[in-house]
GROMACS .gro file of C-alpha atoms in nm:
model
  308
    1UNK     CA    1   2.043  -4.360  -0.655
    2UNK     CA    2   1.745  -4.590  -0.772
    3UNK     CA    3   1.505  -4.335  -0.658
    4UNK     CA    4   1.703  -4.057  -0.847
    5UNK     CA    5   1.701  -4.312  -1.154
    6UNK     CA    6   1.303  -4.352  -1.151
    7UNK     CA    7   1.272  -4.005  -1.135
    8UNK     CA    8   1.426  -3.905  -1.416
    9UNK     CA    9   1.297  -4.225  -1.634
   10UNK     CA   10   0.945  -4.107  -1.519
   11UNK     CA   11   1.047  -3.744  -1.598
   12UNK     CA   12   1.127  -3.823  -1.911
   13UNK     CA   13   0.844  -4.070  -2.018
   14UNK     CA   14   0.640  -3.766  -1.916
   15UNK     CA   15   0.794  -3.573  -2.166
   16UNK     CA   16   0.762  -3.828  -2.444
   17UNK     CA   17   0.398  -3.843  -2.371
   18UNK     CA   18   0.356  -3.471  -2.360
   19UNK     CA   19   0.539  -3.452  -2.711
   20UNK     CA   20   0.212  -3.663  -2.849
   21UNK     CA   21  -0.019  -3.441  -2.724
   22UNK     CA   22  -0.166  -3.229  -3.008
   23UNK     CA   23  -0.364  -2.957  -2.939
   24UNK     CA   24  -0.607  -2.816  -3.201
   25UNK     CA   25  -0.531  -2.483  -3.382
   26UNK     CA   26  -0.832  -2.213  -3.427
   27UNK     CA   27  -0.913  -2.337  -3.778
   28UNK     CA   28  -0.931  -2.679  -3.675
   29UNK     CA   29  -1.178  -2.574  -3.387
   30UNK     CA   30  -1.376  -2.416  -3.651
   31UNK     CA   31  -1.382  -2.673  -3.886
   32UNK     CA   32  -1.493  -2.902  -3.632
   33UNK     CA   33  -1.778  -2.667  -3.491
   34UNK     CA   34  -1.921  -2.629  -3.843
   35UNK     CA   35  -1.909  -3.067  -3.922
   36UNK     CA   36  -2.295  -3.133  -3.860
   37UNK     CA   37  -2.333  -3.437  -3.532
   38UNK     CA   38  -2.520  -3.759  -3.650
   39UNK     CA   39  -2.622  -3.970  -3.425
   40UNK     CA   40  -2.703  -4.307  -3.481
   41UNK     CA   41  -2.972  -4.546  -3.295
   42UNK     CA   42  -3.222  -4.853  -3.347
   43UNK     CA   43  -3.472  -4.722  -3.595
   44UNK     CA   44  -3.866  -4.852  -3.476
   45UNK     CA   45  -4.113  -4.927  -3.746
   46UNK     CA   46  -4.146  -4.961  -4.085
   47UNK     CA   47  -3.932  -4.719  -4.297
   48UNK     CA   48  -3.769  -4.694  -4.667
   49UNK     CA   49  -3.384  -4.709  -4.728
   50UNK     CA   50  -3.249  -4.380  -4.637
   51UNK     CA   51  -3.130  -4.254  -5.033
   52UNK     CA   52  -2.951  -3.981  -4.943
   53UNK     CA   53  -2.750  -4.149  -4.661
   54UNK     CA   54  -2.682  -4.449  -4.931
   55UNK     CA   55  -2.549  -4.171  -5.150
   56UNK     CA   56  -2.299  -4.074  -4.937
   57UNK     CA   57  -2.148  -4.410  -4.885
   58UNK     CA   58  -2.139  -4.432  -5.276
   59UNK     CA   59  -1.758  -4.440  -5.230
   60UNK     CA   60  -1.825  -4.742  -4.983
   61UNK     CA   61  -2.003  -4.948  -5.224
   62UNK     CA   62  -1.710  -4.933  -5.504
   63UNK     CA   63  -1.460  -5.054  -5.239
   64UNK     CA   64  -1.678  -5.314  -5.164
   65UNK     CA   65  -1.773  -5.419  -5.512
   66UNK     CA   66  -1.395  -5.374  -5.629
   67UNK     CA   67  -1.296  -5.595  -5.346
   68UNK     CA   68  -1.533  -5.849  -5.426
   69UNK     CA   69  -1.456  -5.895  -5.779
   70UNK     CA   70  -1.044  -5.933  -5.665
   71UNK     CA   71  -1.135  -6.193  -5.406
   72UNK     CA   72  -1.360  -6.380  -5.691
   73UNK     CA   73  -1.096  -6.419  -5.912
   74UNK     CA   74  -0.745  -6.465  -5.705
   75UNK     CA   75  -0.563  -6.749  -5.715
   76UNK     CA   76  -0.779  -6.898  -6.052
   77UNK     CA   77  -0.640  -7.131  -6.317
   78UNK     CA   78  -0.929  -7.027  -6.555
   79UNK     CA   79  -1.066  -6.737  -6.368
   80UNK     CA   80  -1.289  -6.474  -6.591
   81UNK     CA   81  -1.327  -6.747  -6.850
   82UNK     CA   82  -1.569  -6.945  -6.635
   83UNK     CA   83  -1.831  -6.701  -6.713
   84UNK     CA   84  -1.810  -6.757  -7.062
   85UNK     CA   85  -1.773  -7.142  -7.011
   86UNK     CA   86  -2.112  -7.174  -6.820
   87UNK     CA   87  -2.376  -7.050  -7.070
   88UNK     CA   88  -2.174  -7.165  -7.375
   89UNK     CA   89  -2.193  -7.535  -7.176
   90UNK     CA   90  -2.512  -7.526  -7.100
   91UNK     CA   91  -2.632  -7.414  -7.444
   92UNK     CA   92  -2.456  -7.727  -7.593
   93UNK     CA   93  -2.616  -7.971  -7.334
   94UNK     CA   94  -2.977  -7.831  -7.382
   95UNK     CA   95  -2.892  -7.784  -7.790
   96UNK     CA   96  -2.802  -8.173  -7.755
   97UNK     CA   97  -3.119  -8.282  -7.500
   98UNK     CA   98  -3.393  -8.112  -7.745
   99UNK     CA   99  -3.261  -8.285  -8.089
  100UNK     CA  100  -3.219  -8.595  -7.853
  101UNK     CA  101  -3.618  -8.576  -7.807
  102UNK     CA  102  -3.712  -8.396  -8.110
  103UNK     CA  103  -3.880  -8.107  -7.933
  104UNK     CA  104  -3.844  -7.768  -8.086
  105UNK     CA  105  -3.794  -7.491  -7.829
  106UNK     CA  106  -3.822  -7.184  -8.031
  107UNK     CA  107  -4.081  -7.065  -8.236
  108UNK     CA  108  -3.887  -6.847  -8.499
  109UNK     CA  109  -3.636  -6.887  -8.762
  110UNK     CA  110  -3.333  -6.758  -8.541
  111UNK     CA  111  -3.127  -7.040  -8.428
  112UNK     CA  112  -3.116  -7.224  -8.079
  113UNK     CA  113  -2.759  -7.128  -8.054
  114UNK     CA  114  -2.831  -6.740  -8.046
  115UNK     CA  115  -3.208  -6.749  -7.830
  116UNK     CA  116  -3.097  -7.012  -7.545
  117UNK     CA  117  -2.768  -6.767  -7.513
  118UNK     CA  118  -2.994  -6.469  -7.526
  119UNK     CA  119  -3.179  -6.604  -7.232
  120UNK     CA  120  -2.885  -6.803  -7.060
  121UNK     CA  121  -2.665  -6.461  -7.044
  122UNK     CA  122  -2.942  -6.263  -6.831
  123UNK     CA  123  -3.026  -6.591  -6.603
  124UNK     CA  124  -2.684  -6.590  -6.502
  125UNK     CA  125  -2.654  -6.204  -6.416
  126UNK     CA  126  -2.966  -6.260  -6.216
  127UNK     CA  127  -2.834  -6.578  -6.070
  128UNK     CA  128  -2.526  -6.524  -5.992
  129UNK     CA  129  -2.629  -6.170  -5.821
  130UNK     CA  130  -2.880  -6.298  -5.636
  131UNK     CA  131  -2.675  -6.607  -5.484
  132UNK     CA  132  -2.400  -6.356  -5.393
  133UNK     CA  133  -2.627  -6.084  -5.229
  134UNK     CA  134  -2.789  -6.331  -4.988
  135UNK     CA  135  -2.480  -6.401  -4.830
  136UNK     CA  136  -2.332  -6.057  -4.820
  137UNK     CA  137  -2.466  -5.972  -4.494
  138UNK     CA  138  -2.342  -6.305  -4.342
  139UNK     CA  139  -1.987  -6.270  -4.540
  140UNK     CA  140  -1.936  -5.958  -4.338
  141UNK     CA  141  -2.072  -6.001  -4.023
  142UNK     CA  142  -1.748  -5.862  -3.855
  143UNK     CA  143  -1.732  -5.564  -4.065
  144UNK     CA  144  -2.127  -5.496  -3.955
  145UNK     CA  145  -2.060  -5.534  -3.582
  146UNK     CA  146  -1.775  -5.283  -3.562
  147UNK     CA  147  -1.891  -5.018  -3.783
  148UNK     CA  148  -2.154  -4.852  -3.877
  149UNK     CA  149  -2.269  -4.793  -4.275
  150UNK     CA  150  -2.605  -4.845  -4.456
  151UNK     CA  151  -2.653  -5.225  -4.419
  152UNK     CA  152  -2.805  -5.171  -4.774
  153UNK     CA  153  -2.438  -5.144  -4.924
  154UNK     CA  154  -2.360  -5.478  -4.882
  155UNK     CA  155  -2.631  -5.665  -5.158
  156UNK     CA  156  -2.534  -5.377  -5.362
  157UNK     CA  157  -2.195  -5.404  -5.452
  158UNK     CA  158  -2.288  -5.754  -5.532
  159UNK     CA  159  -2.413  -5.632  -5.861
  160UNK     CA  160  -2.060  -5.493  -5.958
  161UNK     CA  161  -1.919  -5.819  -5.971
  162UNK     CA  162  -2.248  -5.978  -6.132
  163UNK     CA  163  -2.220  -5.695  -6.370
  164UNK     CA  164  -1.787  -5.832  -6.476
  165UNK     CA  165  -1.945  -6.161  -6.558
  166UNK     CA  166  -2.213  -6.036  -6.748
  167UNK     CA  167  -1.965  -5.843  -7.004
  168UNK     CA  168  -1.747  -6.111  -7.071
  169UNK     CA  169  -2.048  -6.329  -7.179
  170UNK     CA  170  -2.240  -6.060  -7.351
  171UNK     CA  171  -1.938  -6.078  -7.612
  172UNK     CA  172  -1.941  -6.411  -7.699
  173UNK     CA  173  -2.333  -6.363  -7.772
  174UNK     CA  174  -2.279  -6.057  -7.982
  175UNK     CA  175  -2.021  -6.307  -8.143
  176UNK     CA  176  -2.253  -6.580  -8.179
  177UNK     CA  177  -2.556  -6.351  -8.273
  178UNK     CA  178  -2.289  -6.183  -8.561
  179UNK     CA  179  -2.193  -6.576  -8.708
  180UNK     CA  180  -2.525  -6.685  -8.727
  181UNK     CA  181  -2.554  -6.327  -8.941
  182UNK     CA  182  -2.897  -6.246  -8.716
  183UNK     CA  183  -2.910  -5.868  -8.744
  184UNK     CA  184  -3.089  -5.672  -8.452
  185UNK     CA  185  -3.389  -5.451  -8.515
  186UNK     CA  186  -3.470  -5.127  -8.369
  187UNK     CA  187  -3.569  -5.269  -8.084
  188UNK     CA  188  -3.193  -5.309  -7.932
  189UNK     CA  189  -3.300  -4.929  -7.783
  190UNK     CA  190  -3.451  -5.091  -7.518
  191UNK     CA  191  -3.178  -5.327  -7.451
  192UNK     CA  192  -3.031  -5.126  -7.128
  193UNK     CA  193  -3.391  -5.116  -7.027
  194UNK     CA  194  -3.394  -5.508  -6.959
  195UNK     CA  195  -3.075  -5.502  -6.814
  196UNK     CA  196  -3.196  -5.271  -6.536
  197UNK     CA  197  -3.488  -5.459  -6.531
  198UNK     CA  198  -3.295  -5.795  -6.447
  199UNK     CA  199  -3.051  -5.569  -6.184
  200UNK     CA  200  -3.386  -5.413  -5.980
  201UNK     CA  201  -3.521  -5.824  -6.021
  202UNK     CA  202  -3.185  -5.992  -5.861
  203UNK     CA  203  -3.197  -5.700  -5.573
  204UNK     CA  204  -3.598  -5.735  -5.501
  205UNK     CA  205  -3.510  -6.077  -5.420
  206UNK     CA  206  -3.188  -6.009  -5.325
  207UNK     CA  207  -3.301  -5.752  -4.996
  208UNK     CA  208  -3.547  -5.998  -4.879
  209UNK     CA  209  -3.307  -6.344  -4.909
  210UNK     CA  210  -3.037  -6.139  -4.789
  211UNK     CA  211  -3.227  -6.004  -4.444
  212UNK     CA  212  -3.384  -6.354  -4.414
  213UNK     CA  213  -3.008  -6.534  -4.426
  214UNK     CA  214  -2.871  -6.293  -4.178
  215UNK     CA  215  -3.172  -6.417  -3.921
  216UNK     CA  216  -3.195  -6.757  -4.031
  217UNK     CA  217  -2.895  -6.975  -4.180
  218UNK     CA  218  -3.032  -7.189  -4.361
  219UNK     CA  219  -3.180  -6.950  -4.640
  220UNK     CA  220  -2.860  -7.010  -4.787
  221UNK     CA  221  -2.866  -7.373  -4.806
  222UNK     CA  222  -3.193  -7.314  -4.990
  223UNK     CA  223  -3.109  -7.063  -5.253
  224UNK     CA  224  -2.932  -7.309  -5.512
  225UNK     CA  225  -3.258  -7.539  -5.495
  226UNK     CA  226  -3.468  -7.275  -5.559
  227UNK     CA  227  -3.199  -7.098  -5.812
  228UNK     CA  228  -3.217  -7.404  -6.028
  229UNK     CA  229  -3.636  -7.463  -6.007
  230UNK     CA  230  -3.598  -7.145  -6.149
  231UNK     CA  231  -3.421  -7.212  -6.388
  232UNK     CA  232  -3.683  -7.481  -6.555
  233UNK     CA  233  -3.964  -7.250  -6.468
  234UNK     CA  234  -3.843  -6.942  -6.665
  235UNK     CA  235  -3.836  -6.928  -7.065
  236UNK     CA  236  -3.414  -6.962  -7.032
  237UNK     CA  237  -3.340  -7.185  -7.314
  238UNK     CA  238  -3.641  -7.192  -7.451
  239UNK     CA  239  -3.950  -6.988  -7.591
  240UNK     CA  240  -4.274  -6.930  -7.370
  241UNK     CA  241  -4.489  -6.937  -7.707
  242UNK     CA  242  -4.339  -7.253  -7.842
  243UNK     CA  243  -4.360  -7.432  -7.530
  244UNK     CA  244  -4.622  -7.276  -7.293
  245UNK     CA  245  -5.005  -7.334  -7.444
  246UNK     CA  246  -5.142  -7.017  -7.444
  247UNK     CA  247  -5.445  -7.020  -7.267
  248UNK     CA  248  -5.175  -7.075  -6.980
  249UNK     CA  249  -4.898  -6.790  -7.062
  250UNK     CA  250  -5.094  -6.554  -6.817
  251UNK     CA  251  -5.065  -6.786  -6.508
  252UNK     CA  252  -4.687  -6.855  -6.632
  253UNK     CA  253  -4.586  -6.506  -6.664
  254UNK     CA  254  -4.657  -6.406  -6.277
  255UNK     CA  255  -4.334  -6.549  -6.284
  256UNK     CA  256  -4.144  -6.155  -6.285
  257UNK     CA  257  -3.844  -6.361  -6.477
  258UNK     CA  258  -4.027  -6.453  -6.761
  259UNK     CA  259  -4.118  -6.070  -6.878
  260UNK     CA  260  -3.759  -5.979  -6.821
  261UNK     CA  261  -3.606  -6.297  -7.055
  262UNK     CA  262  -3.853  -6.274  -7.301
  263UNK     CA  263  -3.801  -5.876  -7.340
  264UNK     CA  264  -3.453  -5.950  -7.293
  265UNK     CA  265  -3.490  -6.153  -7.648
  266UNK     CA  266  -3.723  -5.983  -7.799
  267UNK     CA  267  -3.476  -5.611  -7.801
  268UNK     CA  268  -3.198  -5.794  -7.874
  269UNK     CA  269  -3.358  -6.041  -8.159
  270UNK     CA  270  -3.645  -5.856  -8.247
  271UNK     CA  271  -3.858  -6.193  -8.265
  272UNK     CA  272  -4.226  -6.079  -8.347
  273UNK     CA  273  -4.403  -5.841  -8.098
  274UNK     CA  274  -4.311  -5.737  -7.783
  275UNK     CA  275  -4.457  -5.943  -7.487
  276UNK     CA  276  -4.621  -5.656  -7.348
  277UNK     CA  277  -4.824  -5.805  -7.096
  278UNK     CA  278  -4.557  -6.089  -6.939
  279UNK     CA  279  -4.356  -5.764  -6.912
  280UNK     CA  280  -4.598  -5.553  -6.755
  281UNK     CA  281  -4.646  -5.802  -6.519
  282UNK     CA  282  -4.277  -5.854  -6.448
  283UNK     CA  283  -4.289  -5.480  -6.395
  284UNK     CA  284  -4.540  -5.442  -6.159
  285UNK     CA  285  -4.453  -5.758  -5.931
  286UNK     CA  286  -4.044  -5.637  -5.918
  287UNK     CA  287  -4.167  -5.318  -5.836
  288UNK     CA  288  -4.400  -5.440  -5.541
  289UNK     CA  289  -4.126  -5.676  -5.469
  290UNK     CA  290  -3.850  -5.459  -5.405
  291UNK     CA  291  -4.062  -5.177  -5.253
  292UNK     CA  292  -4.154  -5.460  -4.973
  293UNK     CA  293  -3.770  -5.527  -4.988
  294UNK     CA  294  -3.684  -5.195  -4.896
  295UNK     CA  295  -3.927  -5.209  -4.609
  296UNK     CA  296  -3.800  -5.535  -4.504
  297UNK     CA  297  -3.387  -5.460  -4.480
  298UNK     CA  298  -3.495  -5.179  -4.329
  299UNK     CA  299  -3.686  -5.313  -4.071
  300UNK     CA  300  -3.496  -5.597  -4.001
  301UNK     CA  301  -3.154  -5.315  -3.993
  302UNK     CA  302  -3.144  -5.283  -3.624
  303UNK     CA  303  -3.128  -5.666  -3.535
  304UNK     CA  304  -2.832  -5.767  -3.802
  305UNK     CA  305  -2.546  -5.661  -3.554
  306UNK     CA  306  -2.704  -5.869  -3.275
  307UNK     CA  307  -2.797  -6.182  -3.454
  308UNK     CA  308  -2.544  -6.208  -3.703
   0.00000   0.00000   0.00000
């Protein structure tokens, strides 16, 4: 009887596991004989980010980025508003700290209000990006040691979320610019220029802090100190020309943030002529930056899953 009774329960798990079984029809064979094999292995050398490949993970990157920005502001008592808090804050304390010591920071007749906003805004889209794409690797270290996607995606769809923040206070300077009745000259044109230009200068720096932190910890233990030298160091909330001497501006302006905030200011304001050369130079050392970048994260790919 019990051997009668495990026959039958192992006929009919046999059954059960036969009903699973799905065979594939002749225009699923074909479907799968035309999908093109890619097969993926350590890459040797020095090579660029694969474009095409990033492209079509493009998909990838908006999950990530959407995720992000959900994560950043769940569970918030004053959520979104603390990007409009921040530069409005630190425009007050500054405003305060230069009648304190009777230094003038501008050189113009637009008010401190509207230029220490116009450079605040941009310093914290470049901040804020670049603090969030050196820890994106180390953030998702499981996700990179179970499946495979261009590494690349990950300091990416950091500039999503940099990009939320940088809305919200972009208003309240179009606000502030529009009560101090400052009116914009032709030069706003060039406006989405800078903003691509402070994008491409948060991810040069962003590839290389980002590979760095994924082989060495402490990179991210670093990055506020150096975020906020930076901060003093770049023409922010104030004016190179009212507070750099001149002779010096060259040597000040291999800095690749100060072409980007003083171009920043000068499409939105208008204020004199452009700074051609600090942004020529900004130009030229972002570009070399985030070509070497590129070369960088790409090289240092194969070891992320390993040392992660």
């Amino acid at each position: 009887m019990k051997t009668d009774t495990l026959t039958i329960a192992d006929k009919a798990k046999q059954d059960v596991d036969s009903s699973f079984v799905l065979e594939p029809t002749p225009a699923d064979a074909t479907n799968l004989s035309e999908r093109p094999m890619r097969y993926y292995s350590a890459r040797t050398g020095w090579q660029l980010v694969d474009l095409a490949e990033l492209w079509r993970h493009r998909e990838l990157i908006w999950m990530l980025a959407l995720r992000d920005i959900k994560v950043k502001y769940r569970q918030t008592v004053v959520g979104i508003v603390w990007a409009i808090i921040q530069p409005l804050m630190t425009m007050l304390v500054f405003g305060v700290l230069f009648h304190l010591i009777r230094g003038r920071p501008t050189t113009g007749d637009v008010p401190f209000a509207v230029t220490s906003l116009c450079g605040l805004v941009p310093w914290q889209l470049f901040a804020g990006t670049l603090t969030q794409s050196t820890s994106s690797l180390v953030v998702n270290q499981n996700l990179i040691t179970k499946v495979y996607f261009p590494r690349v995606a990950l300091p990416l769809s950091t500039l999503a979320v940099g990009m939320v923040d940088f809305a919200l206070a972009f208003v309240i300077l179009l606000l502030t610019i529009f009560i101090y009745g400052v009116v914009p000259t032709v030069a706003v044109v060039a406006l989405p220029l800078m903003i691509v230009l402070v994008l491409l200068t948060s991810m040069a720096f962003g590839l290389w802090l980002s590979a760095l932190n994924a082989l060495y910890r402490d990179v991210q233990y670093a990055i506020p100190f150096f975020v906020q030298m930076g901060f003093f160091v770049s023409p922010v909330v104030y004016e190179m020309n009212a507070v750099i001497p001149s002779q010096w501006q060259w040597v000040y302006s291999l800095n690749p943030m100060v072409g980007v905030l003083e171009g920043f200011r000068w499409a939105l304001l208008g204020m004199e002529s452009p700074p051609i050369a600090s942004m020529l130079l900004s130009t030229v050392g972002v570009g070399i930056m985030l070509f070497g970048g590129l070369l960088y994260f790409r090289l240092m790919e194969r070891q992320f899953a390993d040392r992660i």
